[in-house]
XYZ file of C-alpha atoms in Angstrom:
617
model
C -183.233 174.912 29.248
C -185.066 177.184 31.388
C -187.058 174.657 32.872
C -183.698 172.954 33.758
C -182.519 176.393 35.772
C -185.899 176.281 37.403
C -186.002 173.025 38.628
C -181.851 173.579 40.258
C -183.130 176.872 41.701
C -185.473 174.677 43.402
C -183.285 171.763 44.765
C -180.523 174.242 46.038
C -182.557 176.146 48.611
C -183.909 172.312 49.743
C -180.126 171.195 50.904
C -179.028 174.706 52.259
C -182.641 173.887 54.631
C -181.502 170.494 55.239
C -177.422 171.523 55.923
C -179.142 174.053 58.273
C -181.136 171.684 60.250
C -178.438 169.295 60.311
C -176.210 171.553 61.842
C -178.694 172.746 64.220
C -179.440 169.366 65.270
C -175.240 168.833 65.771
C -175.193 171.911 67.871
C -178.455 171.283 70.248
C -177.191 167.182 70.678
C -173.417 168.807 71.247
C -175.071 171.110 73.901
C -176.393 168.546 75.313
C -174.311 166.211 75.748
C -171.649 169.373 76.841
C -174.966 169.506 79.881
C -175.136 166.328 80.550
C -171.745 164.761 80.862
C -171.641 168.331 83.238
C -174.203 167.018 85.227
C -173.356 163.508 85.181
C -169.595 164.281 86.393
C -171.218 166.192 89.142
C -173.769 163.426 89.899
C -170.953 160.758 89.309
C -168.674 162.545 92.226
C -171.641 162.935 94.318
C -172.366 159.128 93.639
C -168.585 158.034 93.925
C -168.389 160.034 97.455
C -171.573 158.574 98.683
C -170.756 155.098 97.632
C -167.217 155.355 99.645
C -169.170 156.971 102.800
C -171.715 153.953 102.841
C -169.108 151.788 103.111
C -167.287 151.268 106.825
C -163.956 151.926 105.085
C -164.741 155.604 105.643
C -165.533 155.799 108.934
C -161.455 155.137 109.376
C -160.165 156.999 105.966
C -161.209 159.739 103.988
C -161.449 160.096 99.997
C -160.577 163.422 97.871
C -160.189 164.018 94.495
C -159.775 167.563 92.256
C -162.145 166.677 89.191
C -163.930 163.773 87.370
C -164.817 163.397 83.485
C -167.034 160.699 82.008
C -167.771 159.604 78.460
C -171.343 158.848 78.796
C -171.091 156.649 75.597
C -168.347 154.345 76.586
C -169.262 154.454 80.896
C -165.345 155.341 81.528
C -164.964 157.849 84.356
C -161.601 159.250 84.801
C -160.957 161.099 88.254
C -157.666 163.002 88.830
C -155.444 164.021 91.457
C -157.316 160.548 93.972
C -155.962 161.005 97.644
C -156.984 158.243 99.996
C -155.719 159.065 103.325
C -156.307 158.457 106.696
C -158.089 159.927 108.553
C -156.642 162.235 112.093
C -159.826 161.236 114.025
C -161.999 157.891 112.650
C -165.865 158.427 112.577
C -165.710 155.074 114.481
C -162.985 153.064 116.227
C -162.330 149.784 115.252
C -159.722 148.345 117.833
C -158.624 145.718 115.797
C -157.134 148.364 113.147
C -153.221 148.915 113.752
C -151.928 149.765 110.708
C -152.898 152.346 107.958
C -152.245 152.862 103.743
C -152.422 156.490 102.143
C -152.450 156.431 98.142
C -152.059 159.405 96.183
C -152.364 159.219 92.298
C -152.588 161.737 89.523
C -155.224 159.614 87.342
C -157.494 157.091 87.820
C -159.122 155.318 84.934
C -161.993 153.293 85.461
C -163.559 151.229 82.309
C -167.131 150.555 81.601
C -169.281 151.237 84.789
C -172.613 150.838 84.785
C -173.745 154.547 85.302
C -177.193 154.171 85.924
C -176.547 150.996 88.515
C -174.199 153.880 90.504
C -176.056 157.244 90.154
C -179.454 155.083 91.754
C -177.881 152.894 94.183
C -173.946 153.909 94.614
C -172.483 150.083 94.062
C -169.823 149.973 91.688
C -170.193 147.680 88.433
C -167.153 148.206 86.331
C -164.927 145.791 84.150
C -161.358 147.854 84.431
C -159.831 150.065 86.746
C -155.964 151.518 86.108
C -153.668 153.591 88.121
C -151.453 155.590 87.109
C -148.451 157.001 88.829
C -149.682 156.112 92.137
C -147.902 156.799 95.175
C -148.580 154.560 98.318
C -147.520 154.746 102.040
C -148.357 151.571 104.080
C -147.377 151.809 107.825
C -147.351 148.481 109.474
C -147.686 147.136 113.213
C -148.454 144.721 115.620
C -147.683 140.967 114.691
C -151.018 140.766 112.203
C -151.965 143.558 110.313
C -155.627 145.203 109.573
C -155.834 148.405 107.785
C -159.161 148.601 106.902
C -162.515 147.341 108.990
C -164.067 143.929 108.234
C -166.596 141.855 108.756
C -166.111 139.291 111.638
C -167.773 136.141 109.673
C -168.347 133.963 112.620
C -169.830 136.832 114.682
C -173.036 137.120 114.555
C -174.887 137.543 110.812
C -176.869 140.571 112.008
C -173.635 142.775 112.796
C -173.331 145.770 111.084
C -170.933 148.874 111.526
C -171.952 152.421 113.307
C -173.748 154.573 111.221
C -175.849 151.985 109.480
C -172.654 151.524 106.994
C -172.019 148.741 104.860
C -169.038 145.987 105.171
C -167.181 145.318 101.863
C -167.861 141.553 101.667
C -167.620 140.835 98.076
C -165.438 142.808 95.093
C -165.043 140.997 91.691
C -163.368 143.005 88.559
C -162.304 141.711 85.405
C -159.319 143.580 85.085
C -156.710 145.714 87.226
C -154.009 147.738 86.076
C -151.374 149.487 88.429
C -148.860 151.713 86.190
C -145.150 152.891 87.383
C -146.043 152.490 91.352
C -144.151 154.034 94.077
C -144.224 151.946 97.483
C -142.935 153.302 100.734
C -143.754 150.527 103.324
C -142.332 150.862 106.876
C -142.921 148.041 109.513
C -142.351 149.573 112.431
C -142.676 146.154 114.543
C -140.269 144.184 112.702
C -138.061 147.444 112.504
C -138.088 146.962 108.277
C -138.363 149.509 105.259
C -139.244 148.902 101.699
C -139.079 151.631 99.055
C -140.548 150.057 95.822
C -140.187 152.177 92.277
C -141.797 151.374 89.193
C -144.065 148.551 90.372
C -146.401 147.398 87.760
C -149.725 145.378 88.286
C -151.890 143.595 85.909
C -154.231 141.659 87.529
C -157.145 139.356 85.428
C -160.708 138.280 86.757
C -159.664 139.878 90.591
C -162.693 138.517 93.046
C -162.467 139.216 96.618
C -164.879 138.154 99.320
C -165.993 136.702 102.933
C -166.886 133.519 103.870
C -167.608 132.055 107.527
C -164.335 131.544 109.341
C -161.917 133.580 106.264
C -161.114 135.973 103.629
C -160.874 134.766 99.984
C -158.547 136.348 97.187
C -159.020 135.220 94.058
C -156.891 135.956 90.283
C -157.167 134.142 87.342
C -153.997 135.998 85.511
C -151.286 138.346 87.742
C -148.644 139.938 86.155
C -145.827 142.420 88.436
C -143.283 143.933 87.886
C -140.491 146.179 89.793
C -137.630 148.707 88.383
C -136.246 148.747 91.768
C -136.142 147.785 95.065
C -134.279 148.510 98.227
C -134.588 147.375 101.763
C -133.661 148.174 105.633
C -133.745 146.129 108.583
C -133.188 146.178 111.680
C -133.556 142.696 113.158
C -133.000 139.001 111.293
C -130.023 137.578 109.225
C -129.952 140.808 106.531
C -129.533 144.577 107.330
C -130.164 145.579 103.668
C -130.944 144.584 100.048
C -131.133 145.942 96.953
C -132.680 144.569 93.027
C -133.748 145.546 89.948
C -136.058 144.272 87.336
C -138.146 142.066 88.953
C -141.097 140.091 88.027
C -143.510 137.808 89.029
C -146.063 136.187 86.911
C -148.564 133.436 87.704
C -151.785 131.828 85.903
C -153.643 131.959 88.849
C -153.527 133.037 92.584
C -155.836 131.870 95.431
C -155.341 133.263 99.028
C -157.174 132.112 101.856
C -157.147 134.234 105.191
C -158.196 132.838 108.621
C -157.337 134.585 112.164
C -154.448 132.239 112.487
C -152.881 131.112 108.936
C -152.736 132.393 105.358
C -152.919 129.849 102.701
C -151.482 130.670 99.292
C -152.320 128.778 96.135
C -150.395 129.614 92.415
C -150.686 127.672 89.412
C -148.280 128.518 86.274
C -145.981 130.978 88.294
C -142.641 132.347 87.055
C -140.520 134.666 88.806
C -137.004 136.738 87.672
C -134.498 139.346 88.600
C -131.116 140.793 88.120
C -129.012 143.161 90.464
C -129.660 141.162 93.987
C -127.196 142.417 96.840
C -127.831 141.239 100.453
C -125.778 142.420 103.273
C -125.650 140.620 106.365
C -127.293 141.813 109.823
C -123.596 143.123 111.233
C -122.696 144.454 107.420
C -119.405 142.747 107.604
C -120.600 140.288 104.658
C -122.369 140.402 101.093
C -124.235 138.330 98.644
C -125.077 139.512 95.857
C -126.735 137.455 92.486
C -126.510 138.364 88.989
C -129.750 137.118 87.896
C -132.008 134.880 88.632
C -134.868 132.582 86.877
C -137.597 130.630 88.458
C -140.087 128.595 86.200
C -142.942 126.363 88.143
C -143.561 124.670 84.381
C -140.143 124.055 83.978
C -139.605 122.871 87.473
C -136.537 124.688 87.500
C -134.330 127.606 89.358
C -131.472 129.285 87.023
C -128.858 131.629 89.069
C -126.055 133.342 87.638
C -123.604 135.457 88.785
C -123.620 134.698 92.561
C -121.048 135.670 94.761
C -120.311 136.256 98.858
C -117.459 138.369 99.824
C -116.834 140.406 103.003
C -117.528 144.388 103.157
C -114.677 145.301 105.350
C -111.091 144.603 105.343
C -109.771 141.105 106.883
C -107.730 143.070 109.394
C -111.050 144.179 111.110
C -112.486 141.015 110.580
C -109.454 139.833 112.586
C -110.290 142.614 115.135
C -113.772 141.655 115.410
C -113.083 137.937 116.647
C -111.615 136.984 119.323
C -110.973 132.689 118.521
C -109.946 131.422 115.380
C -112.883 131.203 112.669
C -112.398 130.373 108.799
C -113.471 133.214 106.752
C -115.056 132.532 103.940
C -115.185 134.241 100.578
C -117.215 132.572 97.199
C -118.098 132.815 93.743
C -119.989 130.907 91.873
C -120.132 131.113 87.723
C -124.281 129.342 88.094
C -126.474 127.153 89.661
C -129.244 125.179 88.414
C -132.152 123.323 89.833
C -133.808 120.516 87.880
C -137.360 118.976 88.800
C -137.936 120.929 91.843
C -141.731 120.280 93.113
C -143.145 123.735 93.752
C -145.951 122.202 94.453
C -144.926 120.089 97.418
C -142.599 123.615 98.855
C -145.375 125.845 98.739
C -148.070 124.162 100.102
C -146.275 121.202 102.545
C -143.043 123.590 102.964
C -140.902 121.078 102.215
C -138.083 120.971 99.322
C -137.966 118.598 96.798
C -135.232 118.636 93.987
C -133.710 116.313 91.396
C -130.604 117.948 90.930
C -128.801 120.796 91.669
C -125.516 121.413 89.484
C -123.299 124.480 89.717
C -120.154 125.600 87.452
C -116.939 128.010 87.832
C -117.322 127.729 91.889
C -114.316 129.307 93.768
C -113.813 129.382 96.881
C -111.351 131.187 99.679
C -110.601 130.706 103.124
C -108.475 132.436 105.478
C -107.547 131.437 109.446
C -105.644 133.018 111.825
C -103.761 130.079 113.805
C -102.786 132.471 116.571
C -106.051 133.250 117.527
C -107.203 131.044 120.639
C -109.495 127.574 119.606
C -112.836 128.026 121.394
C -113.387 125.359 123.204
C -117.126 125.744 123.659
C -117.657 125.307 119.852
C -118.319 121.738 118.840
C -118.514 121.224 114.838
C -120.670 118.381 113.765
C -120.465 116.709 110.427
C -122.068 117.108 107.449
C -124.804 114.745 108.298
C -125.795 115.911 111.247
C -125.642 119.995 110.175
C -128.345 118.785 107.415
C -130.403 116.921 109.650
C -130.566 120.855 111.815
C -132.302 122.562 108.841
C -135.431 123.169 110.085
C -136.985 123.350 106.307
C -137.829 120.008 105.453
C -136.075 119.192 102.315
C -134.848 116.132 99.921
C -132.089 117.238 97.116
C -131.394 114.043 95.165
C -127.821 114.508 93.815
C -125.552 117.788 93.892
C -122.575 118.093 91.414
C -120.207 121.237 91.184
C -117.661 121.371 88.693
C -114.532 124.135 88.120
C -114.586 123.899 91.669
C -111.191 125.884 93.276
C -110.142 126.471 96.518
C -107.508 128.407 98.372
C -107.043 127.775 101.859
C -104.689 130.205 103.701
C -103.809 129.962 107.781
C -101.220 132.292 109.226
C -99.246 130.060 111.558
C -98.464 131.155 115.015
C -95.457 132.214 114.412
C -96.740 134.689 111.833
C -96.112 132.691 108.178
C -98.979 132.245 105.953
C -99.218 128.389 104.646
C -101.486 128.168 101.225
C -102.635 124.925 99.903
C -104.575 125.393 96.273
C -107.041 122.882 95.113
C -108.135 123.383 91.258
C -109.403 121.349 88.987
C -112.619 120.243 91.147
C -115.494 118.208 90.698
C -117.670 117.469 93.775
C -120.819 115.374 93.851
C -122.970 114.799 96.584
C -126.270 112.186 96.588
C -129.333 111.792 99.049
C -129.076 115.629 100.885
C -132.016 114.866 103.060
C -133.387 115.560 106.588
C -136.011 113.101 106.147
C -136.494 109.871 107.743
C -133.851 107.568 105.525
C -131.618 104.612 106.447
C -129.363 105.346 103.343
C -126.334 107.283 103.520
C -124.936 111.025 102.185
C -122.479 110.086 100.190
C -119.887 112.612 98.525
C -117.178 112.017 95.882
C -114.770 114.461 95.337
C -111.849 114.814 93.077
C -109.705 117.780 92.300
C -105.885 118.726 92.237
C -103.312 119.591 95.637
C -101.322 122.340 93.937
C -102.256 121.494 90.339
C -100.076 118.496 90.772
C -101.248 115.673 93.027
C -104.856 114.243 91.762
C -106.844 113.027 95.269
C -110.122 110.819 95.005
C -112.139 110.499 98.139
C -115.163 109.152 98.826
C -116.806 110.069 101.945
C -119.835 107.863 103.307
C -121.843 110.001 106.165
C -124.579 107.996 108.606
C -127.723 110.207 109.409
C -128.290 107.754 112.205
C -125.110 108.793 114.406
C -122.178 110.913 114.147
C -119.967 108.542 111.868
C -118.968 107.899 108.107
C -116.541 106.127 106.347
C -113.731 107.352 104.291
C -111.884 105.728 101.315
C -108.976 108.103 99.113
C -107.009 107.425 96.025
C -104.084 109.582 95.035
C -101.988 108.322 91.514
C -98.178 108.407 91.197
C -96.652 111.861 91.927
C -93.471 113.823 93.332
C -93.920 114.134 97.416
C -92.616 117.451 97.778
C -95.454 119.074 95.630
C -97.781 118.048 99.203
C -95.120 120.481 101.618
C -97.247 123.429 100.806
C -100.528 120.733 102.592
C -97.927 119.936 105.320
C -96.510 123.267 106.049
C -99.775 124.307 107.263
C -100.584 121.401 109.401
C -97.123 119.343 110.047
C -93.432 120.813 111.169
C -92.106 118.112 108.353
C -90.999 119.121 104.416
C -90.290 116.449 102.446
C -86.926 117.196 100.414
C -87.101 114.605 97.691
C -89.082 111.565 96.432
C -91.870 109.860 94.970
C -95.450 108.052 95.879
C -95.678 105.881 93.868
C -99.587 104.910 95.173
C -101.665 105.898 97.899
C -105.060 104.194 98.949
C -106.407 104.758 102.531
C -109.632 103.974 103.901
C -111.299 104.176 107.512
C -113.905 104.944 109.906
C -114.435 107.963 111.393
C -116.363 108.440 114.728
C -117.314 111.608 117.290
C -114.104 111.466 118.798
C -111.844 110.076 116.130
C -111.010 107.464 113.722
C -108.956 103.674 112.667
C -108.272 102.478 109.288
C -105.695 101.080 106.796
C -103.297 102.689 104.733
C -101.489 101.808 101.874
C -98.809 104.483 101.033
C -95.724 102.994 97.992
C -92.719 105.173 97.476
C -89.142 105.647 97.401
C -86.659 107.791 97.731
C -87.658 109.479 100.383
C -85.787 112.150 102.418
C -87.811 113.638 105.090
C -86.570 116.681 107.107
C -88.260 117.381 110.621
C -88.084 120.583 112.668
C -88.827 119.526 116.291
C -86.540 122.834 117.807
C -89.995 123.876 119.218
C -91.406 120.980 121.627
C -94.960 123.091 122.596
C -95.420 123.417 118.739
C -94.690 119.850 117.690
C -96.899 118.188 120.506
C -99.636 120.242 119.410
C -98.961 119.879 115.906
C -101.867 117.568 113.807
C -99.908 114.798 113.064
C -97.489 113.631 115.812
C -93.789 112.034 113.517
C -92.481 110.183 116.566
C -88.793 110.869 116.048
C -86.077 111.347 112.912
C -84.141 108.370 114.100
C -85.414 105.501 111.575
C -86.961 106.806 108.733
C -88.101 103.807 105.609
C -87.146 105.532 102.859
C -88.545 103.112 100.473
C -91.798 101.231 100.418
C -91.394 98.416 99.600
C -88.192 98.244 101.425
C -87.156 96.259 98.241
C -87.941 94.069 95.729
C -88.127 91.101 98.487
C -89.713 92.529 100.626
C -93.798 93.383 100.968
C -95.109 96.504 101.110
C -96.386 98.276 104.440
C -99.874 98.130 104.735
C -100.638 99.892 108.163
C -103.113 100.087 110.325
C -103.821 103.749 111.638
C -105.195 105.491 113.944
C -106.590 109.235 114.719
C -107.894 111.720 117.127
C -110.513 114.248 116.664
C -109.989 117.173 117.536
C -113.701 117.872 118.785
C -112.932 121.573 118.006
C -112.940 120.891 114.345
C -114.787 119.729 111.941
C -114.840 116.784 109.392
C -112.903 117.746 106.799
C -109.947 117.912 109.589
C -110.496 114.216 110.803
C -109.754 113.341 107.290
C -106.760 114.990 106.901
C -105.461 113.976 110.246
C -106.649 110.153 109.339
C -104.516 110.947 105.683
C -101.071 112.212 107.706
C -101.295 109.169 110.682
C -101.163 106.996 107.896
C -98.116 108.663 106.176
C -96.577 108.557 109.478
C -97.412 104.981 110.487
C -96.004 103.825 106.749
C -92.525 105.876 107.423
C -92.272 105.602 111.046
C -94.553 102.475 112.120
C -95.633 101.913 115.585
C -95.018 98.493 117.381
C -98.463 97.170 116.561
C -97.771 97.772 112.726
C -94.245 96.864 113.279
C -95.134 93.249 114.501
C -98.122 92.738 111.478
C -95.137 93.772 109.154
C -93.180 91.381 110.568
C -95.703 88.447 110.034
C -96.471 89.340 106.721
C -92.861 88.981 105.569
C -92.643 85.694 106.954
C -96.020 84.871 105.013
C -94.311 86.456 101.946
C -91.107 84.398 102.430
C -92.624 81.392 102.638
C -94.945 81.715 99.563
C -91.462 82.797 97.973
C -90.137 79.677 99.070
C -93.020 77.740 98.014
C -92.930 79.283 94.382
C -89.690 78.278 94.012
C -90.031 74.595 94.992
């Protein structure tokens, strides 16, 4: 036993040595390392500064920042409270400079540099760098902009910049990360602000670099995102807009920069938003989008939500013009656009879509007939306004449905005629202005005062101003159209019924000719000619109330009226009113015909009497 005691008393003063030198040890390697990461953060700033100042970047901005801490184990530096600024007199003028950038940021994280590589030489080997809360400034002028000094790569190879400094001709970094960003931008040529909150940045495998003749961008991964975003202008089609939660997202981006032309290259890219409000460059009008969905795998474009509707009242719309214009007020439930080559818009510019279908799309228009015409103002068809886009584009077929419209025109003598159209379905094929021989066609069918179902079929030549025109309208009562003819015609129909009504034609520049075939009876037509000015300038021109058919076919004997018609243009106008007028001379040549149709009626019933005759032999 006492041997035992000995032999304890022994081993316990062994571990109190060996707890004491281990703690001793623990205290000099902590003191150390306490001394060196001191020294290293003070020979990491000096390094940091002097790798900025060898660089030609300095000689035009200047770099501050309050502290820096480094893990020596892991190479992460972390510097706080970074202000890159410009500076009030550059070291060296560089003409070509005409716009600037000032970041300010409370923390900057950068991951695994190669310490050693910057303490001896001052070039930056890292694999991460974040931001976080960064504030930036850009101020932009001239027509192309240069903030900071670069390397002219078809000067000659021997030029350097003052000072012996260094051009940055080659940056590669495996990852960037930009947290809760604020932008202020101002380009103070264009006259346009952007104010940019919460912008988010992940960038993957970032290389950037020179090459003869252009400057090279390259990302393998890119990831951004924005809480909000608002913007002024002062020049161009929009004074202001407004979104929210947007992002962008693309597999890879490649950006080529000459003197003359930027070249953009993405691969996998998706982009979506909600909350987008445009108003237009005089304020009077707004557009504004729900969300939106863009998908270059999917080949597709999702909107929902979309609407334009004026910011003012209409009386000072009225105010504001002095000729008769149709204002215009939409909203539409969605679009969608199917197979839509990204590819071929971003790098030929030219659009290319399968289909493009929209839902729940209503539609209001308002004209005030006492307004003036302007005479200067020449509409041209549908055709030829899609030939004028200047963006190249090819959209295969177009088909709305839940398509509504109310048209409302206060007449000069101060009523309001309305004429609703529900119940729509429009489809449109071969939207091009691309070389083609084949026509835009358009089908259309939809419901005059949820009562009287029109099909028309409009034919339009790229080739020339021209297109033919063929409508259908089924069996209905005729005084459910005096709402349509109260707002063109000084006629209401006071009873009867149509039984069929097939028209087609050909409509030129200056007007059109076709055939009508228009069965009813019963007809009782009243027509207010106290007002001679109003009827001659009236759209459809009823020759007199002194004969009026009121059946067609006159009777069971007798064939129907198929007329020939024709119509003037009013060059003032555009297509859609050429139609309408074509529709109404052919209602009036059917009840009232002219001499031509009177004698071609006349020939057909002795045609019809003689087949009769022959039958009955």
């Amino acid at each position: 036993m006492e041997t035992n005691a000995a032999e304890v008393k022994k081993k316990r003063p062994i571990k109190k040595i060996l707890l004491w030198a281990l703690a001793i040890v623990f205290i000099l390697l902590t003191a150390a390392t306490v001394y060196v990461s001191r020294n290293f953060n003070s020979l990491l700033s000096d390094a940091i500064m002097r790798s900025f100042n060898s660089s030609s970047i300095s000689d035009v901005y200047e770099l501050k920042f309050d502290k820096l801490r480094v893990n020596i184990f892991s190479g992460n530096i972390k510097v706080y409270n970074v202000l890159l600024q410009p500076r009030v007199k550059p070291l060296h003028v560089y003409p070509y400079i005409n716009s600037s950038v000032k970041l300010r940021t409370r923390k900057i994280l950068l991951q695994e540099v190669q310490l050693m590589t910057l303490i001896k030489t001052g070039k930056f080997e890292l694999k991460r760098i974040e931001l976080n809360n960064p504030e930036i400034e850009v101020i932009l002028k001239g027509d192309k902009y240069q903030i900071f000094p670069f390397k002219d790569t078809l000067a000659d190879k021997n030029q350097k910049p003052a000072g012996g400094k260094k051009f940055i001709n080659a940056f590669s970094l495996s990852e960037f990360e930009q947290i809760n960003a604020s932008f202020h931008i101002i380009n103070l040529s264009k006259g346009r602000e952007f104010n940019i909150r919460d912008l988010n940045i992940t960038l993957n495998n970032l290389n950037l670099g020179q090459k003869p003749g252009f400057d090279f961008f390259a990302i393998q991964k890119a990831m951004l995102s924005i809480g909000s975003l608002s913007v002024k202008m002062n020049s161009g089609g929009i004074s202001s807009a407004q979104l929210k939660d947007f992002s962008f997202g693309a597999d890879s981006v490649d950006i080529r920069k000459s003197i003359d032309s930027t070249i953009f290259k993405f691969k996998g890219f998706s982009t979506a938003l909600n909350g987008l409000s445009l108003n237009t460059a005089d304020s009077l009008f707004n557009l504004a989008v729900k969300s939106m969905d863009l998908s270059s795998r999917r080949q597709s474009i999702n909107l929902s939500g979309i609407s334009f509707k004026p910011n003012v009242s209409q009386a000072e719309l009225l105010r504001r013009d002095r000729y008769q214009k149709a204002y215009i007020s939409a909203e539409v439930g969605s679009v969608q656009l199917q197979n839509v080559l990204f590819d071929t818009l971003v790098y030929n510019h030219k659009l290319v879509v399968d289909q493009l279908t929209a839902d729940k799309l209503f539609l209001s228009l308002f004209k005030d007939k006492r307004k003036p015409v302007d005479k200067k103002k020449f509409p041209q068809y549908m055709s030829q306004k899609i030939k004028a886009i200047p963006l190249p584009l090819l959209i295969k077929r177009v088909k709305a449905t839940g398509v509504n419209l109310l048209n409302i025109e206060q007449k000069p003598d101060g009523k309001l005629a309305k004429v609703i159209v529900s119940r729509g379905v429009f489809e449109a094929k071969n939207i091009t202005n691309l070389p083609t021989a084949k026509f835009l066609t358009v089908n259309t069918s939809a419901y005059i005062e949820n009562k009287v179902n029109v099909n028309l079929t409009l034919a339009f030549s790229y080739l020339r101003p021209e297109f033919s025109i063929y409508g259908k309208i089924g069996k209905f009562n005729l005084p459910d159209l005096n709402n349509l003819l109260a707002a063109y015609t000084p006629a209401k129909i006071l009873k009867g019924t149509a039984d069929e009504i097939t028209f087609q034609g050909v409509a030129t520049r200056t007007g059109s000719t076709g055939t009508m075939k228009f069965l009813y009876h019963d007809l009782d037509l009243d027509l207010k000619l106290k007002n001679t000015k109003d009827w001659q300038n009236s759209v459809i021109s009823f020759a007199a109330n002194t004969y009026l058919a009121t059946n067609n076919p006159a009777s069971a004997n007798t064939p129907p009226r198929i007329v020939k018609f024709q119509a003037q243009r009013d060059l003032n106008k555009g297509g859609f009113n050429i139609v309408l007028r074509s529709f109404l001379a052919g209602m009036k040549e059917t009840m009232i015909m002219s001499k031509e149709n009177k004698e071609a009626y006349k020939a057909e019933k002795k045609k019809w009497k003689l087949r009769n005759k022959q039958k009955q032999e």
